[in-house]
Structure formats: structure tokens, C-alpha cells
Coordinates of N, CA, C and O in Angstrom, one line a residue:
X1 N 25.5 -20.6 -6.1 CA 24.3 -21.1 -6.8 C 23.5 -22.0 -5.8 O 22.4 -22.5 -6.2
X2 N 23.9 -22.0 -4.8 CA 23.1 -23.0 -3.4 C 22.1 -22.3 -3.3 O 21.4 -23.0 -2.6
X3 N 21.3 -20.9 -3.8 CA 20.2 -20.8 -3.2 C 19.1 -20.6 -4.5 O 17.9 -20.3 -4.3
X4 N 19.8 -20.8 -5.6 CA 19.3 -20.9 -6.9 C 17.7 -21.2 -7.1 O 17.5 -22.4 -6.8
X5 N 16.8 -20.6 -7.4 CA 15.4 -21.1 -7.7 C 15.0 -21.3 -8.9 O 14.1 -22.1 -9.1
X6 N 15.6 -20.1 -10.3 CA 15.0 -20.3 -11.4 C 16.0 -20.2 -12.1 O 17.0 -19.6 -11.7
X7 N 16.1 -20.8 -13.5 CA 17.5 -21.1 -13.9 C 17.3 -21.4 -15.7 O 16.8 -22.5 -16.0
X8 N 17.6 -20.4 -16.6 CA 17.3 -20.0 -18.0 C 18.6 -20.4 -18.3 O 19.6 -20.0 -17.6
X9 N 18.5 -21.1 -19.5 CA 20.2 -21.3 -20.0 C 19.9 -21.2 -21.3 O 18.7 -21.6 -21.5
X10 N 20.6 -20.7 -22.5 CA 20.3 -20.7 -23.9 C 21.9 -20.9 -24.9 O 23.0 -20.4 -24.6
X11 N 21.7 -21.6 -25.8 CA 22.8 -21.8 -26.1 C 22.7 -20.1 -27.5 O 21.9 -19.2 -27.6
X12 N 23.8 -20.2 -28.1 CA 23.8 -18.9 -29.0 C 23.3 -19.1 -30.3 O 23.3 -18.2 -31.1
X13 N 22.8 -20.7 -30.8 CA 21.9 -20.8 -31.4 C 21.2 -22.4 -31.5 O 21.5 -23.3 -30.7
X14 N 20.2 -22.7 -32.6 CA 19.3 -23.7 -31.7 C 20.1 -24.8 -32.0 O 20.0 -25.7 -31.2
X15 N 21.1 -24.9 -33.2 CA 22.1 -26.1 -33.7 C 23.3 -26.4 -32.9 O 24.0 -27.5 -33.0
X16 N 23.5 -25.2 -31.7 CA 24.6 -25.4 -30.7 C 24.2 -26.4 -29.3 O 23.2 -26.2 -28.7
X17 N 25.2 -27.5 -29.0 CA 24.8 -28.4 -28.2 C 25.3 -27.1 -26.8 O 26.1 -26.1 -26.7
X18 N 24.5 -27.7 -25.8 CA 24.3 -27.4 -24.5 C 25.2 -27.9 -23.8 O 24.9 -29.1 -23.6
X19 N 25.9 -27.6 -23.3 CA 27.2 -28.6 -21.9 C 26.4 -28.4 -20.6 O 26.7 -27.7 -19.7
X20 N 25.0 -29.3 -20.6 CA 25.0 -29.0 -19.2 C 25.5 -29.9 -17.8 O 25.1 -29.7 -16.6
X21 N 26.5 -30.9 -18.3 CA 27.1 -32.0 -17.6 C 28.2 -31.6 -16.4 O 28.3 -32.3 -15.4
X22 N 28.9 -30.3 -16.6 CA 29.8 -29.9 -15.6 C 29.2 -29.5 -14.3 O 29.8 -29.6 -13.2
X23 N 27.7 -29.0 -14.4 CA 27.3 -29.2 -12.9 C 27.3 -30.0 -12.0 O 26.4 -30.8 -12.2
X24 N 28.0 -30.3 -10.8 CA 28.8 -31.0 -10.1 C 27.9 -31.4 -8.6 O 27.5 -32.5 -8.2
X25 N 27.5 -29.7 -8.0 CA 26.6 -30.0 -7.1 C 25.4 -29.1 -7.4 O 25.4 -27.9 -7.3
X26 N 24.4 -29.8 -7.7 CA 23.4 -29.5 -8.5 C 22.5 -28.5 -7.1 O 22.5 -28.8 -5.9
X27 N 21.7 -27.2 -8.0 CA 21.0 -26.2 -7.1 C 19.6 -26.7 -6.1 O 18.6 -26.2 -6.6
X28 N 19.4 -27.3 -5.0 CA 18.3 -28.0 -5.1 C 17.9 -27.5 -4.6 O 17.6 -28.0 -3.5
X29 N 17.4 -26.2 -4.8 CA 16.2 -25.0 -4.5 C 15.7 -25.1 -5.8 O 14.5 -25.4 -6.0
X30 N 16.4 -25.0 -6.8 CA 15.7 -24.7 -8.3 C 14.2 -25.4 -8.4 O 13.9 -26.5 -8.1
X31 N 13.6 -24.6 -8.8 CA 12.1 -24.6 -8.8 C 11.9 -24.5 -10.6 O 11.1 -25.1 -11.2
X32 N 12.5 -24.1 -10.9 CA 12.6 -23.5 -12.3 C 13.1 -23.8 -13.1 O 13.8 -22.7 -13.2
X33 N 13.6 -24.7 -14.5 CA 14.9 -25.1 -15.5 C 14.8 -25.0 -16.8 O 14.7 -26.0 -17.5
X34 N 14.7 -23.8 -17.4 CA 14.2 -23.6 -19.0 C 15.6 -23.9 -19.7 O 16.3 -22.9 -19.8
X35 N 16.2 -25.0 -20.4 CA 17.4 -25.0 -21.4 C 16.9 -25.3 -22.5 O 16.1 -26.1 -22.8
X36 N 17.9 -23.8 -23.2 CA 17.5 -23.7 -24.3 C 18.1 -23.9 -25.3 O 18.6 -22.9 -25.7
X37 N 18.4 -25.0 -26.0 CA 19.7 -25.3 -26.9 C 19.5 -26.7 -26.9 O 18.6 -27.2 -26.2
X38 N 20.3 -27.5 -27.9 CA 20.5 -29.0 -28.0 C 21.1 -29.4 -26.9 O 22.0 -28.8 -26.4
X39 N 20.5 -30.6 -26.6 CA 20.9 -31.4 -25.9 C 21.7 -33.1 -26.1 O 21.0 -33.8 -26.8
X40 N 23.1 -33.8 -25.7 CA 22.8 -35.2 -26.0 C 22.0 -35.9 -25.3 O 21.5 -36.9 -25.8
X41 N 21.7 -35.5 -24.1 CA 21.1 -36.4 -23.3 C 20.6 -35.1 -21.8 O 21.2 -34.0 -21.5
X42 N 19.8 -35.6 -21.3 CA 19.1 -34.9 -19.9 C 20.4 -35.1 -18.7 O 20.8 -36.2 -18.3
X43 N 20.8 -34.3 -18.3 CA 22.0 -34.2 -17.3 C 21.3 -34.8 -16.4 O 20.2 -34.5 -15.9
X44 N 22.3 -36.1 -15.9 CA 21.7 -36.6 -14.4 C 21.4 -35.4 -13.1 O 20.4 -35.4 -12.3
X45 N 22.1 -34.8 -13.1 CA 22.1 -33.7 -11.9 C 20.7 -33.0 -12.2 O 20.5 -32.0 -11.5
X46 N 19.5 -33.2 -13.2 CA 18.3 -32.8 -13.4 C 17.4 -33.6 -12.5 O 16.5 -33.1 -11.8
X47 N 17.8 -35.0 -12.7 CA 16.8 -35.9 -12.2 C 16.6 -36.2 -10.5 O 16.0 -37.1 -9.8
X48 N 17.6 -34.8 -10.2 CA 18.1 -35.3 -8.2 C 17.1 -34.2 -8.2 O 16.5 -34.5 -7.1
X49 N 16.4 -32.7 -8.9 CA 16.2 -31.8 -7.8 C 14.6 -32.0 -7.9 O 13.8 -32.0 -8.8
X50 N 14.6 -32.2 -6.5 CA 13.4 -32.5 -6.1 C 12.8 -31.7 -5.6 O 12.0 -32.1 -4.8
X51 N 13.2 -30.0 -6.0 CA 11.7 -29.1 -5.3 C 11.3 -29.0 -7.1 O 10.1 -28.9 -7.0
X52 N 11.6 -28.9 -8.0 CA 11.8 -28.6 -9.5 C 10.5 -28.9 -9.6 O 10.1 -30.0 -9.2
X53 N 9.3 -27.9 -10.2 CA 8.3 -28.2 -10.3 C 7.5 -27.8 -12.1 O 6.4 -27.8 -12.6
X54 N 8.8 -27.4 -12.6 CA 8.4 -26.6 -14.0 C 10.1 -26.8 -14.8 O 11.1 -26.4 -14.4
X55 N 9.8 -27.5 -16.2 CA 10.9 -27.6 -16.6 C 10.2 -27.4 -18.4 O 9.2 -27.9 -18.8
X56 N 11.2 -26.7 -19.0 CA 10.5 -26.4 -20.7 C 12.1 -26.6 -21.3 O 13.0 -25.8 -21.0
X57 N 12.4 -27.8 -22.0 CA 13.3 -28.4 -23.1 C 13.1 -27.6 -23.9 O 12.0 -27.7 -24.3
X58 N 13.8 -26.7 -24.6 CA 13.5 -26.3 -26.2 C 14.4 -26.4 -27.0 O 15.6 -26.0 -27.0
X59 N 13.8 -26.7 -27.8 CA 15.2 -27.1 -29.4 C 16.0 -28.2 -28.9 O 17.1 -28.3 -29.4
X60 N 15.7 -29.0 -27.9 CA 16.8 -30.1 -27.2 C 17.0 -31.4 -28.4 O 18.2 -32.0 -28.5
X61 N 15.9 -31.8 -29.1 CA 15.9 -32.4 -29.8 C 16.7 -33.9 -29.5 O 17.5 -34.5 -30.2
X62 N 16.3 -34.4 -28.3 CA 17.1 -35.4 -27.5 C 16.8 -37.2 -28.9 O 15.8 -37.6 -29.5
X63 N 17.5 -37.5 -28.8 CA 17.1 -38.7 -29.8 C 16.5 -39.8 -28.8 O 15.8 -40.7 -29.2
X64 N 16.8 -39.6 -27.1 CA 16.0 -40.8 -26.3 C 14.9 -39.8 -25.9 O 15.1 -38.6 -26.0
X65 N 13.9 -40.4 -25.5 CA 12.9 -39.9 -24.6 C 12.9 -39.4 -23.8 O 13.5 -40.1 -23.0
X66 N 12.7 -38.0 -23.1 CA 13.3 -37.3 -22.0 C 12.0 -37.6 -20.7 O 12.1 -37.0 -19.7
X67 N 10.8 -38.7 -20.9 CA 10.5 -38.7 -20.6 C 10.9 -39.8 -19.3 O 10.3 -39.7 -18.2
X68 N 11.8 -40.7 -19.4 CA 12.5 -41.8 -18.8 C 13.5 -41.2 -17.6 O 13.8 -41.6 -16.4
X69 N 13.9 -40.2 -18.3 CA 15.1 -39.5 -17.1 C 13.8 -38.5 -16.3 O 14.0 -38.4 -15.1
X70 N 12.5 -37.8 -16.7 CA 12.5 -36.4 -15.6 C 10.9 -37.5 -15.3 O 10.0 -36.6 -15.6
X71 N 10.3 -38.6 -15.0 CA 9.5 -38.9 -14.7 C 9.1 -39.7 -13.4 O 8.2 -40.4 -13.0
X72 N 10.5 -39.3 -12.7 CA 10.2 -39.5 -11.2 C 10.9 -38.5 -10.5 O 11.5 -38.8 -9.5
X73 N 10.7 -36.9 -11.0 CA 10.7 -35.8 -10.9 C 9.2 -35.5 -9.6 O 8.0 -35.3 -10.0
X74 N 9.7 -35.6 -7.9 CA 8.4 -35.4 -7.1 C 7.7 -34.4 -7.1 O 6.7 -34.3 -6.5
X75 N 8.2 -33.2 -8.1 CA 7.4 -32.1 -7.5 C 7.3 -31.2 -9.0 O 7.3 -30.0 -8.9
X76 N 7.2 -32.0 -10.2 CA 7.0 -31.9 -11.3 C 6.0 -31.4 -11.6 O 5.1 -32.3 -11.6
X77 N 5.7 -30.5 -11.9 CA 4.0 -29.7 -11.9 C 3.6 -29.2 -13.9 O 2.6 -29.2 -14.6
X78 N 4.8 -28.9 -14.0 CA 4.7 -28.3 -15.6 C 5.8 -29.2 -16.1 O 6.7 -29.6 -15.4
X79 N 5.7 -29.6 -17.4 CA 6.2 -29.7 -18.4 C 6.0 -29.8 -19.8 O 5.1 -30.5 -20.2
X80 N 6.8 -29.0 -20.7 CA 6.9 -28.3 -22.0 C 8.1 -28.7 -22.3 O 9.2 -28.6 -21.8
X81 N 7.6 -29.6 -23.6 CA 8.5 -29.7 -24.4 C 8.6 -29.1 -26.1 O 7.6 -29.2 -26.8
X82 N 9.6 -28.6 -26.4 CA 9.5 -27.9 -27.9 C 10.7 -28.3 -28.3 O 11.9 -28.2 -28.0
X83 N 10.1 -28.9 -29.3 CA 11.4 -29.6 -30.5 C 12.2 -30.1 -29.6 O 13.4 -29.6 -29.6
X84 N 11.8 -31.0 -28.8 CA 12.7 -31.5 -27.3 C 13.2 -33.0 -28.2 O 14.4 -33.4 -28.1
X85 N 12.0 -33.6 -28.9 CA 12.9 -35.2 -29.2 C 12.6 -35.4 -30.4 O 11.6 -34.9 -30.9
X86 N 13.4 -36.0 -30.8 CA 12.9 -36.4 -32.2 C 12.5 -37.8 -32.4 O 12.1 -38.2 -33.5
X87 N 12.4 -38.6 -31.4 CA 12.1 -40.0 -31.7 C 10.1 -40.1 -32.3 O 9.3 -39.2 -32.1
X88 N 9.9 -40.9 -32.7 CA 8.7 -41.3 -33.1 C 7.3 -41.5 -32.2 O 6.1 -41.2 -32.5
X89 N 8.0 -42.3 -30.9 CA 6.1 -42.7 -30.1 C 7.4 -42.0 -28.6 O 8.6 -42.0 -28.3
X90 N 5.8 -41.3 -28.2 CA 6.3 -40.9 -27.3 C 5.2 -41.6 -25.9 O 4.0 -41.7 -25.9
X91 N 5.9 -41.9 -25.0 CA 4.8 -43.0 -24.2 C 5.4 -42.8 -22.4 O 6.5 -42.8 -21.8
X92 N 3.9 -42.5 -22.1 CA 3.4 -42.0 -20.2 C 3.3 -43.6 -19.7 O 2.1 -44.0 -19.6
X93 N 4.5 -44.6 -19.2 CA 3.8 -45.1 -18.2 C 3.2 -45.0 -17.0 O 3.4 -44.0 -16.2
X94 N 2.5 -46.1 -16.7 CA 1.7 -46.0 -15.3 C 2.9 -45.4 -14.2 O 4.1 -45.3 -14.1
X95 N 1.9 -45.0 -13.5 CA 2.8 -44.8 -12.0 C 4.0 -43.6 -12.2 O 5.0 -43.6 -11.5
X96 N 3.7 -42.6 -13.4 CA 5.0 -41.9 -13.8 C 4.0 -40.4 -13.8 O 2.8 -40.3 -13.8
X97 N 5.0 -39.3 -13.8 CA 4.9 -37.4 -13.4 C 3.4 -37.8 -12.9 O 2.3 -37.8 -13.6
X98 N 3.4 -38.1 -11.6 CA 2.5 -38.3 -10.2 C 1.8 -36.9 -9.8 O 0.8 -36.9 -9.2
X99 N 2.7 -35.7 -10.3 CA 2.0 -34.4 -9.5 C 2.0 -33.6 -11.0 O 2.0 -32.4 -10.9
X100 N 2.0 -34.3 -12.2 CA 2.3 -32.7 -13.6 C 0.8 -32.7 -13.3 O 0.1 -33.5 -12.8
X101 N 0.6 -31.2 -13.8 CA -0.9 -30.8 -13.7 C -0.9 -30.1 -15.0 O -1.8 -29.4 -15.3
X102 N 0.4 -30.1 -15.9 CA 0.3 -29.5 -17.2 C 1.3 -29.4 -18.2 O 2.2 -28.6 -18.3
X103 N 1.0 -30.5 -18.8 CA 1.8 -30.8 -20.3 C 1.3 -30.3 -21.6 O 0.2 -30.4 -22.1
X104 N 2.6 -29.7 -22.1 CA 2.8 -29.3 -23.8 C 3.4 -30.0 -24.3 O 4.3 -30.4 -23.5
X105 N 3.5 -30.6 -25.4 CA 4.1 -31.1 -26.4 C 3.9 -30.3 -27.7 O 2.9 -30.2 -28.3
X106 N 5.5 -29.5 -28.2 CA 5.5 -28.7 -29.5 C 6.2 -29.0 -30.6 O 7.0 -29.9 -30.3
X107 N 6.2 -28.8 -31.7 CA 7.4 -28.9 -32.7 C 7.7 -30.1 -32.8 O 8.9 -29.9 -33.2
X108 N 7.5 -31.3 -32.7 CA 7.9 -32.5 -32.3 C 7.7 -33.3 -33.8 O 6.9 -34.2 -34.2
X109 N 8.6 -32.8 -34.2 CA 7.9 -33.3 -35.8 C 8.0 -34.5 -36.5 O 7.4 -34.7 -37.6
X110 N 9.0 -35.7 -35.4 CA 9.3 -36.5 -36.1 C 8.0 -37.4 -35.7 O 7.6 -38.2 -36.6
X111 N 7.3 -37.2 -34.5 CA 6.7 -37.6 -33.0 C 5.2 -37.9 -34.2 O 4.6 -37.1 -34.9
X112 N 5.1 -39.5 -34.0 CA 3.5 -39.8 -34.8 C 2.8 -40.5 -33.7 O 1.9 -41.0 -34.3
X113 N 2.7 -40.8 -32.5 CA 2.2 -41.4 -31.8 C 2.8 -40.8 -29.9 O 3.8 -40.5 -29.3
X114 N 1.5 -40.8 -29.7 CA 1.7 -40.4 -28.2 C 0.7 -41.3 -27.1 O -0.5 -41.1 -27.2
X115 N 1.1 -41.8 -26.5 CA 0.2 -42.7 -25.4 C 1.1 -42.4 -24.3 O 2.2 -42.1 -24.0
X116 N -0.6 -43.0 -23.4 CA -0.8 -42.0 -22.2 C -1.6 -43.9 -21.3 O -2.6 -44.6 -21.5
X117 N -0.6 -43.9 -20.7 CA -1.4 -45.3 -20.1 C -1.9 -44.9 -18.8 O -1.8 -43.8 -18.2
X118 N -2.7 -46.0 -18.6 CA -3.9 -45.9 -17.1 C -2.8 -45.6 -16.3 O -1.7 -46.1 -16.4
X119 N -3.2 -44.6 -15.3 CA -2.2 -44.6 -14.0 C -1.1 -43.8 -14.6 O -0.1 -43.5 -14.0
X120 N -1.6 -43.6 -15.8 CA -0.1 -42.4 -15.7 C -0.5 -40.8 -15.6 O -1.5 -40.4 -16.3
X121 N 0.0 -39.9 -14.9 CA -0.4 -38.6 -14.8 C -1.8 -38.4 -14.0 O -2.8 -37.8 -14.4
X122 N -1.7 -39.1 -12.7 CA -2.9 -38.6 -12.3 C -3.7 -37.6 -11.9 O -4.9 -37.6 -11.8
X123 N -2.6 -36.3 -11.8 CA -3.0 -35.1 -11.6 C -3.2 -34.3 -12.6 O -3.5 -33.2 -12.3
X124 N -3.2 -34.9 -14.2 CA -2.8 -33.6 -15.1 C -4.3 -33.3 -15.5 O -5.3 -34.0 -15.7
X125 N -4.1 -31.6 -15.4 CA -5.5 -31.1 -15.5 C -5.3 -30.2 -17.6 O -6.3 -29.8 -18.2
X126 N -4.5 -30.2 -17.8 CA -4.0 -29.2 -19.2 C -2.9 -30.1 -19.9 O -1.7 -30.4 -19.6
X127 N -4.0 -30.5 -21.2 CA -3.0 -31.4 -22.1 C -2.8 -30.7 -23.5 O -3.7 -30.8 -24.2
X128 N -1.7 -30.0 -23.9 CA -1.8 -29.5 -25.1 C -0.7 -30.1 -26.2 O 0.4 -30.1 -25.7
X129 N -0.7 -30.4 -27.4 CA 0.1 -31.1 -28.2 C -0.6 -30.4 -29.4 O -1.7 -30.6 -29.9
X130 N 0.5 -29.4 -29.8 CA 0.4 -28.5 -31.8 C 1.4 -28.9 -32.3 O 2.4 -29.6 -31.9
X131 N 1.2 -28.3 -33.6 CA 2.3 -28.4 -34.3 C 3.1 -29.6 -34.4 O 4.3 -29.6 -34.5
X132 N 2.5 -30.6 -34.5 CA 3.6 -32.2 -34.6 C 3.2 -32.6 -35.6 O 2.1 -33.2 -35.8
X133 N 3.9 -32.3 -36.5 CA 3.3 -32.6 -38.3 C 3.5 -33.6 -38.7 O 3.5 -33.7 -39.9
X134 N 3.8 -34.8 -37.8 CA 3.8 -36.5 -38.2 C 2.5 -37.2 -37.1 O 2.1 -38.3 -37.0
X135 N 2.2 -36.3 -36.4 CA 1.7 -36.8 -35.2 C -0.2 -37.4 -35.9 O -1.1 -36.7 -36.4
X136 N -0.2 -39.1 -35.5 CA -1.3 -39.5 -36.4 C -2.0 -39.8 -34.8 O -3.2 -39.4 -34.9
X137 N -1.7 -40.3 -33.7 CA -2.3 -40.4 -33.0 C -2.2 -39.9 -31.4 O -1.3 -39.2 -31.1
X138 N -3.0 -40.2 -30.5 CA -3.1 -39.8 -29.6 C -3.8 -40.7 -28.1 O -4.8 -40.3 -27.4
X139 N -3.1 -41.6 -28.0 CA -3.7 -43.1 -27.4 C -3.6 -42.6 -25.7 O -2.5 -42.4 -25.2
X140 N -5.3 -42.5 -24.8 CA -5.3 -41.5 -23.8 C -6.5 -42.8 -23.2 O -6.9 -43.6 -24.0
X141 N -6.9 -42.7 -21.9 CA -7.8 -43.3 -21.2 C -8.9 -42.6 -21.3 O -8.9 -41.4 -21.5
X142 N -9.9 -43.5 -21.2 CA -11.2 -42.5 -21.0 C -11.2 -41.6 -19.9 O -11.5 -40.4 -20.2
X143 N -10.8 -42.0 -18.6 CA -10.1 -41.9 -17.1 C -9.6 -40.5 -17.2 O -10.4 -39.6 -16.7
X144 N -8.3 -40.1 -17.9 CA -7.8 -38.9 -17.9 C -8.5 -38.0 -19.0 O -8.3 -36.9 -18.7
X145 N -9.1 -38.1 -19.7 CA -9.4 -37.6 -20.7 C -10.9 -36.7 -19.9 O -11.3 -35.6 -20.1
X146 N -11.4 -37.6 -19.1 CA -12.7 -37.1 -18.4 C -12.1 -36.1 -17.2 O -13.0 -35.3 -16.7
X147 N -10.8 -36.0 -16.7 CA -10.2 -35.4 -15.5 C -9.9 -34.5 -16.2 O -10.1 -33.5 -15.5
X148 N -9.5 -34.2 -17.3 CA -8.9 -32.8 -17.9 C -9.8 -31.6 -17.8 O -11.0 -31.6 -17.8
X149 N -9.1 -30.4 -17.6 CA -9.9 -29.3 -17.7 C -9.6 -28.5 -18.8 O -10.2 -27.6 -19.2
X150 N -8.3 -29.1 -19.6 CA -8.6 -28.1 -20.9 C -7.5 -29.1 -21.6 O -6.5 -29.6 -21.1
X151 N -8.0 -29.4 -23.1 CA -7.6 -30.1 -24.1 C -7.4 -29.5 -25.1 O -8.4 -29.0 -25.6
X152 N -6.3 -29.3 -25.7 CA -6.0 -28.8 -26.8 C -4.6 -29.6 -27.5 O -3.4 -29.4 -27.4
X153 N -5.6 -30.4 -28.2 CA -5.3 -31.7 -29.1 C -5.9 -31.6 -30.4 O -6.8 -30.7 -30.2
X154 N -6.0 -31.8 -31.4 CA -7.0 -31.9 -32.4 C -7.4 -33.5 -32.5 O -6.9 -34.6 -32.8
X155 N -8.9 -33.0 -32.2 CA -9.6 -34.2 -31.6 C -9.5 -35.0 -32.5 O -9.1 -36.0 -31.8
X156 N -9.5 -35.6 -33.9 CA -9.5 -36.6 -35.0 C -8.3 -37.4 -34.7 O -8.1 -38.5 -35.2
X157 N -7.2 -36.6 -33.7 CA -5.8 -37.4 -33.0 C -6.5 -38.9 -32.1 O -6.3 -40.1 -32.1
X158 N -7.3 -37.9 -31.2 CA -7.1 -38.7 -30.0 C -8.0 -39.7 -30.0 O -9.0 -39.6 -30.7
X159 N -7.8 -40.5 -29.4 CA -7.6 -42.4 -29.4 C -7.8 -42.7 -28.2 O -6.9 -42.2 -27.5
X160 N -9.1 -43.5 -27.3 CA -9.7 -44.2 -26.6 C -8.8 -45.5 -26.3 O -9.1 -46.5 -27.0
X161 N -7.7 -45.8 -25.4 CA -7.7 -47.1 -24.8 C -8.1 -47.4 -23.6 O -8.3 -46.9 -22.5
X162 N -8.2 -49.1 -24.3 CA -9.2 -49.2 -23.3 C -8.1 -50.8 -22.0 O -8.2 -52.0 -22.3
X163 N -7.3 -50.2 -21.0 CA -6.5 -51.3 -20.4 C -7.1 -52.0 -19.2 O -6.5 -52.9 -18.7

């Protein structure tokens, strides 16, 4: 697995938890990490590979933030999350995913609030967030919101702060 670049895991259904903790010496070619199944928690051996530039959570349904463990991810380019957390506010601090140039947020149903602080995500060019059927807001900078090249949010979400 030392020369590993892209790396699909699925559990056999979406209520079955994932073991991805026995990885011991983690692939650090992987470019690539789609798991697909529940998760308890984001495996530390995620947060070391540092060519990983695309990562999609689905059905992980993590109860912490997955955003704390993969947000000093150097070479983080994509991320997709689907029915990844179930907690309520989901929150971009400053100085955090330095190089994503494209976030989804799906299924996220518990999720009513999403902020996006100054200095966070300076590169992202594609913000998309459907389907979050608690989701009341959308708290974003004028800053990023003017850098975007494609938004697909439903606009009556999103929310102007001003820091």
C-alpha cells in the first residue's frame, strides 16, 4: 500500500461503522480518500497525509466536527461531505483548508447553521450546500462570497458577516 494514491472504502451498509483505525503506516501518496460508511471519529492516520488533496465522508455521520481533525490537511483541494455530521453549527475558522478550492456540504440534516469566518478558505472558488433540511443559515464574508466562482446555496440562507 506504499504507493497507494486513491483509496474507496465502503462499509456493506450505511448503518455499519467503519474500522478505519488499524491503519498503522498510513499511504502517503494517497491523493484520494472516499469512506463510505459510519464513522466514530476521523482516523488520526487521515490528518498526517499530506499529498491528499480530495477527501468525500459519506454516511459518516461523525457527532464531532470533521472539520477540526482534516483542516490543516496542506494539500486539501476538495471536500465533500454527505450525511458526514450530525452536529448542529458547522464553523470555518480563520487560517483553516488554506488550499480547498471546493466544498459540498450534503444531507446534513441535523446542520442549521454554517459560518465561514474572515481568513478562512482563501482559495475556495465552488461553495455548494443542498439538501440540509434544518439548515436556517449561512454566515459567509462579503470577501469570500465576492471570490466565488459558483454558489449554490439557496440564497435566503446566506448571511453577510461583517468581522
Amino acid at each position: 500500500m506504499v504507493n497507494l494514491c486513491s483509496l474507496y472504502v465502503n462499509s456493506a451498509s450505511k448503518e455499519e461503522y467503519l474500522d478505519l483505525n488499524y491503519v498503522t503506516n498510513s499511504p502517503q501518496l494517497i491523493n484520494s480518500l472516499i469512506p463510505g460508511g459510519r464513522l466514530e471519529e476521523i482516523p488520526a492516520w487521515i490528518c498526517k497525509l499530506n499529498s491528499l488533496s480530495k477527501i468525500e465522508l459519506k454516511w459518516s455521520k461523525l457527532q464531532n466536527s470533521p472539520l477540526e481533525a482534516l483542516q490543516a490537511l496542506p494539500s486539501l483541494k476538495e471536500l465533500h461531505l454527505y450525511d458526514a455530521y450530525t452536529g448542529t453549527v458547522m464553523e470555518f475558522g480563520a487560517e483553516c483548508f488554506l488550499e480547498l478550492k471546493m466544498l459540498e456540504i450534503e444531507q446534513c440534516n441535523r446542520l442549521n447553521k454554517v459560518v465561514i469566518r474572515e481568513r478562512a478558505l482563501p482559495k475556495l472558488q465552488k461553495l455548494t450546500i443542498k439538501k440540509c433540511d434544518s439548515l436556517v443559515m449561512v454566515h459567509v464574508t462579503k470577501n469570500l462570497l465576492s471570490q466565488l466562482e459558483e454558489v449554490l446555496v439557496p440564497q435566503h440562507l446566506i448571511s453577510i458577516i461583517k468581522e
